[in-house]
Amino acid sequence: MAQVRAYDELSTTQLGEMLKQAQTAQLSHPVPVLLARESDRWASSKDKDE
């Protein structure tokens, strides 16, 4: 999860956001760190209990 936080911190600057977009623009699948973030969000949400 430290990688998730580090990846998300890149968005705090315009340059960081541009770098993230440039790295992921041509990918057909999300990068693993994004999958980990979404899995953690889901596990922490109340939606999974319904």
XYZ file of N, CA and C in Angstrom:
150
model
N 0.819 -1.189 0.000
C 0.000 0.000 0.000
C 0.870 1.263 0.000
N 2.113 1.119 0.389
C 3.024 2.273 0.330
C 3.208 2.722 -1.124
N 3.243 1.773 -2.042
C 3.365 2.120 -3.458
C 2.119 2.855 -3.939
N 0.961 2.456 -3.444
C -0.289 3.122 -3.815
C -0.242 4.579 -3.365
N 0.154 4.800 -2.104
C 0.230 6.169 -1.592
C 1.253 6.993 -2.377
N 2.387 6.408 -2.699
C 3.414 7.119 -3.469
C 2.901 7.456 -4.871
N 2.198 6.531 -5.479
C 1.641 6.759 -6.814
C 0.607 7.876 -6.769
N -0.249 7.862 -5.752
C -1.271 8.893 -5.628
C -0.667 10.265 -5.330
N 0.445 10.304 -4.636
C 1.100 11.575 -4.323
C 1.633 12.267 -5.571
N 1.883 11.511 -6.624
C 2.328 12.118 -7.879
C 1.302 13.100 -8.423
N 0.040 12.868 -8.121
C -1.028 13.720 -8.641
C -1.087 15.085 -7.970
N -0.303 15.291 -6.943
C -0.350 16.579 -6.240
C 0.328 17.692 -7.028
N 1.081 17.336 -8.055
C 1.704 18.356 -8.911
C 1.254 18.139 -10.349
N 1.288 19.203 -11.099
C 0.886 19.110 -12.505
C 1.854 18.211 -13.274
N 3.134 18.324 -12.986
C 4.123 17.490 -13.657
C 3.904 16.015 -13.328
N 3.649 15.722 -12.077
C 3.393 14.339 -11.670
C 2.183 13.765 -12.373
N 1.134 14.548 -12.468
C -0.081 14.083 -13.156
C 0.200 13.836 -14.636
N 0.972 14.704 -15.260
C 1.318 14.511 -16.672
C 2.160 13.256 -16.859
N 3.083 12.998 -15.951
C 3.900 11.787 -16.041
C 3.043 10.532 -15.908
N 2.119 10.539 -14.981
C 1.226 9.384 -14.821
C 0.419 9.145 -16.085
N -0.118 10.208 -16.649
C -0.918 10.059 -17.865
C -0.073 9.560 -19.033
N 1.145 10.055 -19.146
C 2.027 9.624 -20.238
C 2.395 8.151 -20.091
N 2.580 7.691 -18.866
C 2.964 6.300 -18.646
C 1.818 5.331 -18.897
N 0.595 5.764 -18.694
C -0.538 4.846 -18.774
C -1.416 5.039 -20.007
N -1.140 6.033 -20.816
C -2.011 6.366 -21.949
C -2.180 5.219 -22.942
N -1.139 4.471 -23.209
C -1.198 3.433 -24.231
C -1.409 2.029 -23.676
N -1.629 1.914 -22.379
C -1.795 0.590 -21.774
C -3.200 0.051 -22.008
N -3.291 -1.246 -22.207
C -4.603 -1.868 -22.386
C -5.196 -2.328 -21.053
N -4.351 -2.398 -20.015
C -4.801 -2.818 -18.686
C -4.239 -1.851 -17.648
N -4.928 -1.703 -16.528
C -4.408 -0.802 -15.499
C -3.119 -1.331 -14.881
N -2.302 -0.417 -14.410
C -1.070 -0.831 -13.742
C -1.437 -1.497 -12.413
N -0.642 -2.458 -11.962
C -0.971 -3.211 -10.742
C -1.225 -2.345 -9.512
N -0.526 -1.225 -9.410
C -0.736 -0.371 -8.232
C -2.170 0.177 -8.208
N -2.749 0.425 -9.367
C -4.136 0.892 -9.414
C -5.113 -0.221 -9.035
N -4.807 -1.429 -9.449
C -5.645 -2.567 -9.059
C -5.602 -2.759 -7.539
N -4.431 -2.601 -6.955
C -4.293 -2.730 -5.498
C -5.089 -1.645 -4.787
N -5.032 -0.425 -5.304
C -5.784 0.681 -4.688
C -7.274 0.417 -4.737
N -7.774 0.013 -5.880
C -9.206 -0.232 -6.008
C -9.649 -1.422 -5.159
N -8.827 -2.450 -5.073
C -9.151 -3.597 -4.214
C -9.221 -3.176 -2.758
N -8.302 -2.322 -2.337
C -8.312 -1.829 -0.960
C -9.537 -0.964 -0.699
N -9.885 -0.111 -1.649
C -11.081 0.734 -1.497
C -12.331 -0.137 -1.386
N -12.410 -1.157 -2.230
C -13.570 -2.051 -2.185
C -13.644 -2.775 -0.844
N -12.513 -3.284 -0.382
C -12.483 -4.027 0.880
C -12.863 -3.144 2.063
N -12.583 -1.849 1.954
C -12.900 -0.913 3.033
C -14.310 -0.346 2.931
N -14.979 -0.606 1.837
C -16.301 -0.008 1.616
C -17.403 -0.876 2.208
N -18.560 -0.262 2.367
C -19.735 -0.977 2.843
C -20.430 -1.727 1.712
N -20.109 -1.357 0.451
C -20.754 -1.976 -0.705
C -20.495 -3.473 -0.795
N -19.356 -3.896 -0.324
C -19.032 -5.331 -0.435
C -19.926 -6.182 0.445
N -20.542 -5.585 1.443
C -21.388 -6.333 2.377
C -22.812 -6.514 1.859
N -23.162 -5.860 0.764
C -24.532 -5.969 0.252
C -24.693 -7.093 -0.708
